[in-house]
CSV table of C-alpha atoms in Angstrom, one decimal:
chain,number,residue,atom,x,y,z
A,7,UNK,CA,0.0,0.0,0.0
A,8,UNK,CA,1.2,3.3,-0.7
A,9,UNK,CA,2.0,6.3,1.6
A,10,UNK,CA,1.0,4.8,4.8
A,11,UNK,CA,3.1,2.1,7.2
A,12,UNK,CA,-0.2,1.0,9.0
A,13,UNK,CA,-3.7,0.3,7.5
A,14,UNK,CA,-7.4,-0.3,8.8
A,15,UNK,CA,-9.4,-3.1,6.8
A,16,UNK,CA,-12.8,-4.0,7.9
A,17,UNK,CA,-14.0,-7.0,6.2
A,18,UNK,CA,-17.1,-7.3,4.5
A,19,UNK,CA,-17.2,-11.1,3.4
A,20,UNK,CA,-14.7,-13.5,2.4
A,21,UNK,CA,-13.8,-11.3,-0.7
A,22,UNK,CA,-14.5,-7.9,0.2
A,23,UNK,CA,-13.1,-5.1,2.0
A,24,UNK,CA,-12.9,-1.7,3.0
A,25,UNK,CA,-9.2,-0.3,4.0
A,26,UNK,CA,-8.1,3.5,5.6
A,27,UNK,CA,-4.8,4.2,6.7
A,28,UNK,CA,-4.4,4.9,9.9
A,29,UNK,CA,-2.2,8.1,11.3
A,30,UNK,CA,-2.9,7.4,15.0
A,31,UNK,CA,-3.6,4.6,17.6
A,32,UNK,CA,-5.4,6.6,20.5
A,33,UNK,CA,-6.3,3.3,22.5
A,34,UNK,CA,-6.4,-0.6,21.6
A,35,UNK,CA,-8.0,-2.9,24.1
A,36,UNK,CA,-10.4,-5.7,25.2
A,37,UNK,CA,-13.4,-4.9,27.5
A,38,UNK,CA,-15.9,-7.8,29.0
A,39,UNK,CA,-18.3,-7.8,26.1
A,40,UNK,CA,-15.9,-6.8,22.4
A,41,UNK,CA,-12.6,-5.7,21.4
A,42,UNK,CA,-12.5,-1.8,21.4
A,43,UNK,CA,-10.1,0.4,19.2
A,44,UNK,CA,-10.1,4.1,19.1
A,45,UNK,CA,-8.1,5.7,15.4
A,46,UNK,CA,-7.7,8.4,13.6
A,47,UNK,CA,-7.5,7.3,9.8
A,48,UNK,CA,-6.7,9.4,6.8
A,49,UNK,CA,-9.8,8.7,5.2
A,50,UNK,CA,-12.6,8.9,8.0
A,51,UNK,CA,-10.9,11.0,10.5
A,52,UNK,CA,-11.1,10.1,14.2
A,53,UNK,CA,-13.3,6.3,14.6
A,54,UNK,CA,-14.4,3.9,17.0
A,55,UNK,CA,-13.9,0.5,16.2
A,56,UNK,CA,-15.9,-2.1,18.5
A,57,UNK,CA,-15.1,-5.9,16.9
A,58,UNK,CA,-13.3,-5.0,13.9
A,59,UNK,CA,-16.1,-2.8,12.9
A,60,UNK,CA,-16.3,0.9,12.1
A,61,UNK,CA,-19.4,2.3,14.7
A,62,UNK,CA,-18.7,5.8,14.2
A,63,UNK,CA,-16.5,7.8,12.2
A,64,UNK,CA,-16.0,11.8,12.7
A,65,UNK,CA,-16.4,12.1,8.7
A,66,UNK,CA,-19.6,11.2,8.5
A,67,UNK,CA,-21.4,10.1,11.9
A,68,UNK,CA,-23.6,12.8,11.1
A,69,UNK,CA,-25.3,11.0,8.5
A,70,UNK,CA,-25.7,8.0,10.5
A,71,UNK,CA,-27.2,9.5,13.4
A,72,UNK,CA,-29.5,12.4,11.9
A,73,UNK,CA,-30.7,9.3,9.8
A,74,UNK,CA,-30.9,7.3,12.8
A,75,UNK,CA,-33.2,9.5,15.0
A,76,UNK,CA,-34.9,12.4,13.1
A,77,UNK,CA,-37.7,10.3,11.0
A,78,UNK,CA,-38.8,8.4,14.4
A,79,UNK,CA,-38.8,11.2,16.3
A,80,UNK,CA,-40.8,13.4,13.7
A,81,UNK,CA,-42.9,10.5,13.2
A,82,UNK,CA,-44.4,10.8,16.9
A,83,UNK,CA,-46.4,14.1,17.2
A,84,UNK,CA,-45.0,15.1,21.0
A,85,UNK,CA,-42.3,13.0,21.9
A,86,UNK,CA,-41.3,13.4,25.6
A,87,UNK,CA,-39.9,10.4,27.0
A,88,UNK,CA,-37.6,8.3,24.6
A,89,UNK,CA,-35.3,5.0,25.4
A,90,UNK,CA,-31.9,4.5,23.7
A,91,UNK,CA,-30.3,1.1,23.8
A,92,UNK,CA,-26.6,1.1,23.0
A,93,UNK,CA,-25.6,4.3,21.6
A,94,UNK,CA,-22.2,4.4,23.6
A,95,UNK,CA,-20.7,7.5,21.7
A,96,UNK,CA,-23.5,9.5,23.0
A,97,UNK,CA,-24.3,10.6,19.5
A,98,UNK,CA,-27.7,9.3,19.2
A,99,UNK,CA,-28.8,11.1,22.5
A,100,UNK,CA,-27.2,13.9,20.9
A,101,UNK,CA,-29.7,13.9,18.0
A,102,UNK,CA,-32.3,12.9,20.4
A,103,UNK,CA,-31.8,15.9,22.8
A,104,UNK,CA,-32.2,18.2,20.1
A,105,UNK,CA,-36.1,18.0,20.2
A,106,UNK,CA,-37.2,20.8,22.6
A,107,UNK,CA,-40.7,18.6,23.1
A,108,UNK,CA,-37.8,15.7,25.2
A,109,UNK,CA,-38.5,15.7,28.9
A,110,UNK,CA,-36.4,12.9,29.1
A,111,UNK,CA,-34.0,10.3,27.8
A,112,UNK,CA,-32.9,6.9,29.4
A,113,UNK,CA,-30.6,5.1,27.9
A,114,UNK,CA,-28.8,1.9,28.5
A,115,UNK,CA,-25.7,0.6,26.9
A,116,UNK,CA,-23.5,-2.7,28.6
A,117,UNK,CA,-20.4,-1.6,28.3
A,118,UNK,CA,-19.1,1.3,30.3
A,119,UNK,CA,-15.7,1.0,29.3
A,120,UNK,CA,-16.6,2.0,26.1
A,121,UNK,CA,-18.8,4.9,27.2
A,122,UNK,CA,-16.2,6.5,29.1
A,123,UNK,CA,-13.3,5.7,26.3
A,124,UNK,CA,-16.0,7.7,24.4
A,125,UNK,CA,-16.3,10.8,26.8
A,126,UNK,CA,-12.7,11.0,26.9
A,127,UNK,CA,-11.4,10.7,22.9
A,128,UNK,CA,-14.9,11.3,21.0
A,129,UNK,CA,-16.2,14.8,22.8
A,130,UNK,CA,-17.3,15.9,19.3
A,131,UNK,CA,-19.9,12.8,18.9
A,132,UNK,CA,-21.6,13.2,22.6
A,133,UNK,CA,-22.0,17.3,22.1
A,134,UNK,CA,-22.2,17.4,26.0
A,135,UNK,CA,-25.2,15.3,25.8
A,136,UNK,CA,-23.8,13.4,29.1
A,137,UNK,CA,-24.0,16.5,31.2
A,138,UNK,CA,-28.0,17.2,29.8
A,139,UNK,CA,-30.1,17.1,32.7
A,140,UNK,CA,-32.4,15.1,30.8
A,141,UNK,CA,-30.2,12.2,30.3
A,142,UNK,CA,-30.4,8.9,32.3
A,143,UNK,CA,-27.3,7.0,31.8
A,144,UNK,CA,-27.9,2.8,32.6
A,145,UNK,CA,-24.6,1.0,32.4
A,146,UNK,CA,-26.4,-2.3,31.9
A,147,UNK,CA,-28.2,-4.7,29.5
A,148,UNK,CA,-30.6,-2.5,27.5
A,149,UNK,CA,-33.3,-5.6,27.7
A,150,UNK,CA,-32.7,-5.7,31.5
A,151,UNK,CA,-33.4,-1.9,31.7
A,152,UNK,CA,-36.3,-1.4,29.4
A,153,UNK,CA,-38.0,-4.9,31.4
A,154,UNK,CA,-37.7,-2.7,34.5
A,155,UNK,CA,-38.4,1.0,33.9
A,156,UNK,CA,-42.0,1.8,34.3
A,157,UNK,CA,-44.0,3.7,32.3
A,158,UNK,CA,-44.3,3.7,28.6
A,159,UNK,CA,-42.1,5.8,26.0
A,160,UNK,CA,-43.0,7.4,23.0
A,161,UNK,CA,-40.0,7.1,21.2
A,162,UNK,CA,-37.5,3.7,21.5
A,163,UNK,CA,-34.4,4.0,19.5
A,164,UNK,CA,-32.0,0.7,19.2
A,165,UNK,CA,-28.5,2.3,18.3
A,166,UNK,CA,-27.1,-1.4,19.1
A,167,UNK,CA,-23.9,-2.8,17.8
A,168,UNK,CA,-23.7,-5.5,14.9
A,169,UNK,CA,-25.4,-8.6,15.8
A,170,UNK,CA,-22.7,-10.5,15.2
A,171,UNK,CA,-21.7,-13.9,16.3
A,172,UNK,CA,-20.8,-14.2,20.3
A,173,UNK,CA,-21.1,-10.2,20.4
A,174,UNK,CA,-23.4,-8.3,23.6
A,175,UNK,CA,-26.2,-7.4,20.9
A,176,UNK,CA,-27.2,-10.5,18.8
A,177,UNK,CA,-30.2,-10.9,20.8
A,178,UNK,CA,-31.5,-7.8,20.9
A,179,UNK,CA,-32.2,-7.9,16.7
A,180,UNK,CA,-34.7,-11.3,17.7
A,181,UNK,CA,-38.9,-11.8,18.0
A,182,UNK,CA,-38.8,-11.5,21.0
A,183,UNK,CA,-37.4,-8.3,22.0
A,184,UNK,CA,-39.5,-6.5,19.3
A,185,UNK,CA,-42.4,-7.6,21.3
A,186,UNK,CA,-40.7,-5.9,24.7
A,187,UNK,CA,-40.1,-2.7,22.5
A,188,UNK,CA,-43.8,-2.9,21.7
A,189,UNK,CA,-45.1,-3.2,24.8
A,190,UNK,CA,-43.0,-0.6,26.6
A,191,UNK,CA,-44.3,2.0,23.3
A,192,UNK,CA,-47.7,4.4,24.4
A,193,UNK,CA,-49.8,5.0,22.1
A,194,UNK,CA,-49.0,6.4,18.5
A,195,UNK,CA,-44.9,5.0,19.7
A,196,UNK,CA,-42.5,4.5,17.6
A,197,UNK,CA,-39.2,2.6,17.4
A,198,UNK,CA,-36.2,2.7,15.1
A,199,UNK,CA,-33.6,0.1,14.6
A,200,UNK,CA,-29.9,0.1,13.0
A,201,UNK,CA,-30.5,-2.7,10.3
A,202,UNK,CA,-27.0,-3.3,8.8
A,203,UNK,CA,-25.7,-2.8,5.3
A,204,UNK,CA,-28.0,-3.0,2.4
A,205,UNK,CA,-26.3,-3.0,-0.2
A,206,UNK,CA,-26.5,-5.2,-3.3
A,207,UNK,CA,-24.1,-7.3,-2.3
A,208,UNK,CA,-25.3,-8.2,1.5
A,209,UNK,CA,-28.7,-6.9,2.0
A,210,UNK,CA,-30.1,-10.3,2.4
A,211,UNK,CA,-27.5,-10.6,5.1
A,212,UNK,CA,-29.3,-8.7,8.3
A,213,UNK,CA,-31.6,-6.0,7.0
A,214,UNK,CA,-34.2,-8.0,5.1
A,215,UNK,CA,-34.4,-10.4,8.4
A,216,UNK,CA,-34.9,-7.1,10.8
A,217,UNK,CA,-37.5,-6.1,8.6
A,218,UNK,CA,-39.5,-9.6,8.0
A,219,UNK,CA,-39.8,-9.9,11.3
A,220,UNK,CA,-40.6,-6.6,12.6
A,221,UNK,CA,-43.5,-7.1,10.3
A,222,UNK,CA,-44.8,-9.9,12.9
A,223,UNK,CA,-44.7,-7.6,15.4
A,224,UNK,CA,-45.5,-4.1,14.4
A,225,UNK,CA,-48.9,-2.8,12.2
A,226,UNK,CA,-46.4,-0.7,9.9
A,227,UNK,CA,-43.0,-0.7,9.3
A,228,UNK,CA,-41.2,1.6,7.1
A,229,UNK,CA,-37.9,0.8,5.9
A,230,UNK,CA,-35.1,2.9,4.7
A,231,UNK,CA,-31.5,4.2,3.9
A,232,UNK,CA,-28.9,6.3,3.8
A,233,UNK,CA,-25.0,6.1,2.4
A,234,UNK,CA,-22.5,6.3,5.0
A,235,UNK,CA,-19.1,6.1,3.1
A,236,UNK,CA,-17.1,4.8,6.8
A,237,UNK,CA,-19.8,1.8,6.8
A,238,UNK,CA,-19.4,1.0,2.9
A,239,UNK,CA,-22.0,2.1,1.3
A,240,UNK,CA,-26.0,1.8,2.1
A,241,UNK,CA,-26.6,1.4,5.4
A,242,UNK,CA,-30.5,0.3,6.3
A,243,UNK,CA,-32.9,1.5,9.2
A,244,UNK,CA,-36.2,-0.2,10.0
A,245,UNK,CA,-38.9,2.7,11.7
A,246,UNK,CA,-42.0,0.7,12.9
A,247,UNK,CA,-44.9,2.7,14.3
A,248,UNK,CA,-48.0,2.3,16.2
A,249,UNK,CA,-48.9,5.7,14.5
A,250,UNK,CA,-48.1,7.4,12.3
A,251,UNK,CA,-46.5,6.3,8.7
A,252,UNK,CA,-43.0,8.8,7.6
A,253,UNK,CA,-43.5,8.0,4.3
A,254,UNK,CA,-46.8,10.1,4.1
A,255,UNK,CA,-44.6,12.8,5.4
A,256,UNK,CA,-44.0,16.0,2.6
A,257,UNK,CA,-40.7,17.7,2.3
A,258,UNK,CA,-42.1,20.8,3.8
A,259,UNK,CA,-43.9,18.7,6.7
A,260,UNK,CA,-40.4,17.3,7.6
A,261,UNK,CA,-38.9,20.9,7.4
A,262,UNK,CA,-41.7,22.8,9.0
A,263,UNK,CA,-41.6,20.4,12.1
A,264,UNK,CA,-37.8,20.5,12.6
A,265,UNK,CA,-38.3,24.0,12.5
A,266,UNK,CA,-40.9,23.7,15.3
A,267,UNK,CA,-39.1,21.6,17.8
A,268,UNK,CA,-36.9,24.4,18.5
A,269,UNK,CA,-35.0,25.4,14.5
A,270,UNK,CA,-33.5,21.7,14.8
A,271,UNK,CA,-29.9,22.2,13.2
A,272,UNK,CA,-28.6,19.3,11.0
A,273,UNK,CA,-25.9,18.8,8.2
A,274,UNK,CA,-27.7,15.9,6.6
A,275,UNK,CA,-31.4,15.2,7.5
A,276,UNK,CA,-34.4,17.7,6.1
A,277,UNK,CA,-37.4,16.9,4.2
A,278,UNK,CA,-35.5,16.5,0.7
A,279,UNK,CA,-33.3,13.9,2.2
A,280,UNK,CA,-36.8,12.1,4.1
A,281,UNK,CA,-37.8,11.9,0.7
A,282,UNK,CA,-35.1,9.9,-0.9
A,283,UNK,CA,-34.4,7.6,2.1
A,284,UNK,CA,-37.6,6.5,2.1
A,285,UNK,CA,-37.0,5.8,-1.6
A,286,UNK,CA,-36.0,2.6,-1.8
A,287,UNK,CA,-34.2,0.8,-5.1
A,288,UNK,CA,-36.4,-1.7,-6.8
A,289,UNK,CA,-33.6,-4.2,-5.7
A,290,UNK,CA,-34.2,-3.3,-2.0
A,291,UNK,CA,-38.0,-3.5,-2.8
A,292,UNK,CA,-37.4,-7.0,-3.9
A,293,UNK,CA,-35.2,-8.4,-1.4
A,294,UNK,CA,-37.5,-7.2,1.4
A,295,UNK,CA,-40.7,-8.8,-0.3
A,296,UNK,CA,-38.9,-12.1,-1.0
A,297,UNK,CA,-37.4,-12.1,2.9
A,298,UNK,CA,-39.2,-15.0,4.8
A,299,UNK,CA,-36.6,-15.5,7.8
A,300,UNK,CA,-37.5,-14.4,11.1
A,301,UNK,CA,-34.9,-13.9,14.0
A,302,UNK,CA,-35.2,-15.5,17.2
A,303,UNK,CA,-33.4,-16.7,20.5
A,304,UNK,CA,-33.1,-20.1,18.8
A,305,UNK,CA,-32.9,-18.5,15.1
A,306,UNK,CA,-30.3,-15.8,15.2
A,307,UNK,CA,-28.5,-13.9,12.6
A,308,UNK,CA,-25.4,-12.7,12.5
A,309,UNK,CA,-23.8,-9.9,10.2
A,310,UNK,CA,-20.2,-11.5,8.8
């Protein structure tokens, strides 16, 4: 490889990769639950790497995340009380917090190693969001958390890692949990889900699973995309409400409400955007209709 003595590759499959060089090593280490590296590459900037996999990258976590929260949270008329699993950058609560209609947050990711490596090297993804008085920090299994809380939320966003083989989130893409996030939801709730990459290549892999069986759980559920170059390429959300359907939403709806919960600042998400991540490929349209699987506790998936 040219110009660069160390490199980054995060594979894809057996015959495809994604590499960055790397001009930094800020930390390298093993927690309980997944390895943990924190780099600053020459392509993506400053990343955090949980299991060999990109989660966030200061290029374009922006993407991700404004993709992540702003269509559930516009899909719920007056969101007040919302529940983040995972989300250990603080990025997602970030986003979250953003909505002057929050009273409060609660969120619950396992590994607090990671959390705090996150406080300490990634102060640009959190935007203070751990010091907002709103914010209920659980360092603890998000099922174990959500189970135990009382009261219902209107807004449940699963920012979880990968599900990938003997990682802390495989579980928590299954049946099963669906069916907890549906019960914990009030009325007119919605959740949103990371579904993995969705790409031509792999969406079959995760995404078209997560959405199938969503479908046995929820009334309506609207998939969609964005590009997030540091992931490689399409990355796929599932949005499944008890409400309200984002797809009906117009570009000026989408702009007029981020404008009315309090001139909501973003880089990537407005209504032009809604409009085109909602748009799915007829590929994507495919694969999703011809998707039978259904994840559970004794039928997992796991993202290579």
């Amino acid at each position: 490889m040219r110009g660069a003595a160390k490199w980054f590759f995060e594979f894809f499959s057996p015959d495809h990769f994604q590499g960055t060089s790397i001009t930094s090593v800020l930390h390298t280490g093993q927690t309980k639950y997944q390895s943990v590296e924190v780099l600053t590459t020459g392509a993506f900037g400053r990343c955090l790497v949980l299991d060999g996999k990109i989660q966030s990258a200061e290029l374009d976590e922006f993407i991700y995340h404004e993709a992540l929260v702003h269509p559930s949270m516009l899909a719920h008329a007056r969101p007040r009380r919302v529940f983040i699993a995972g989300g250990g950058e603080g990025a997602t609560a970030r986003e979250v917090l953003k909505h002057k209609t929050v009273e409060q947050v609660v969120m619950a990711d396992i590994d607090g190693e990671v959390v705090e490596l996150c406080r300490r090297y990634l102060q640009d993804r959190h935007g203070g969001a751990f010091e907002d008085r709103r914010l209920e920090l659980h360092i603890e299994d998000a099922r174990a958390v959500l189970e135990r809380v009382s009261g219902a939320f209107d807004v449940i966003v699963l920012d979880l890692p990968d599900p990938i083989e003997a990682g802390p989130a495989s579980l928590l893409y299954t049946e099963g949990f669906y069916a907890l996030v549906r019960e914990k939801l009030g009325a007119g709730g919605v959740m949103v889900t990371q579904s993995g990459p969705c790409n031509i290549t792999n969406l079959r892999e995760v995404f078209s699973p997560i959405h199938n069986t969503l479908k046995r759980v929820f009334p309506l559920v609207a998939p969609y995309h964005a590009v997030v170059p540091a992931f490689g390429g399409s990355w796929g959300f599932n949005l499944a409400s008890l409400g309200r359907d984002p797809r009906a939403f117009s570009k000026a709806t989408v702009d007029r409400a981020l404008a009315s919960r309090g001139g909501i600042a973003t880089r990537f998400y407005d209504g032009e955007s809604h409009a085109g991540m909602f748009s799915l490929p007829r590929y994507l349209r495919d694969g999703l209709a011809q998707e039978t699987r259904v994840i559970t506790e004794d039928s997992p998936i796991f993202l290579y």
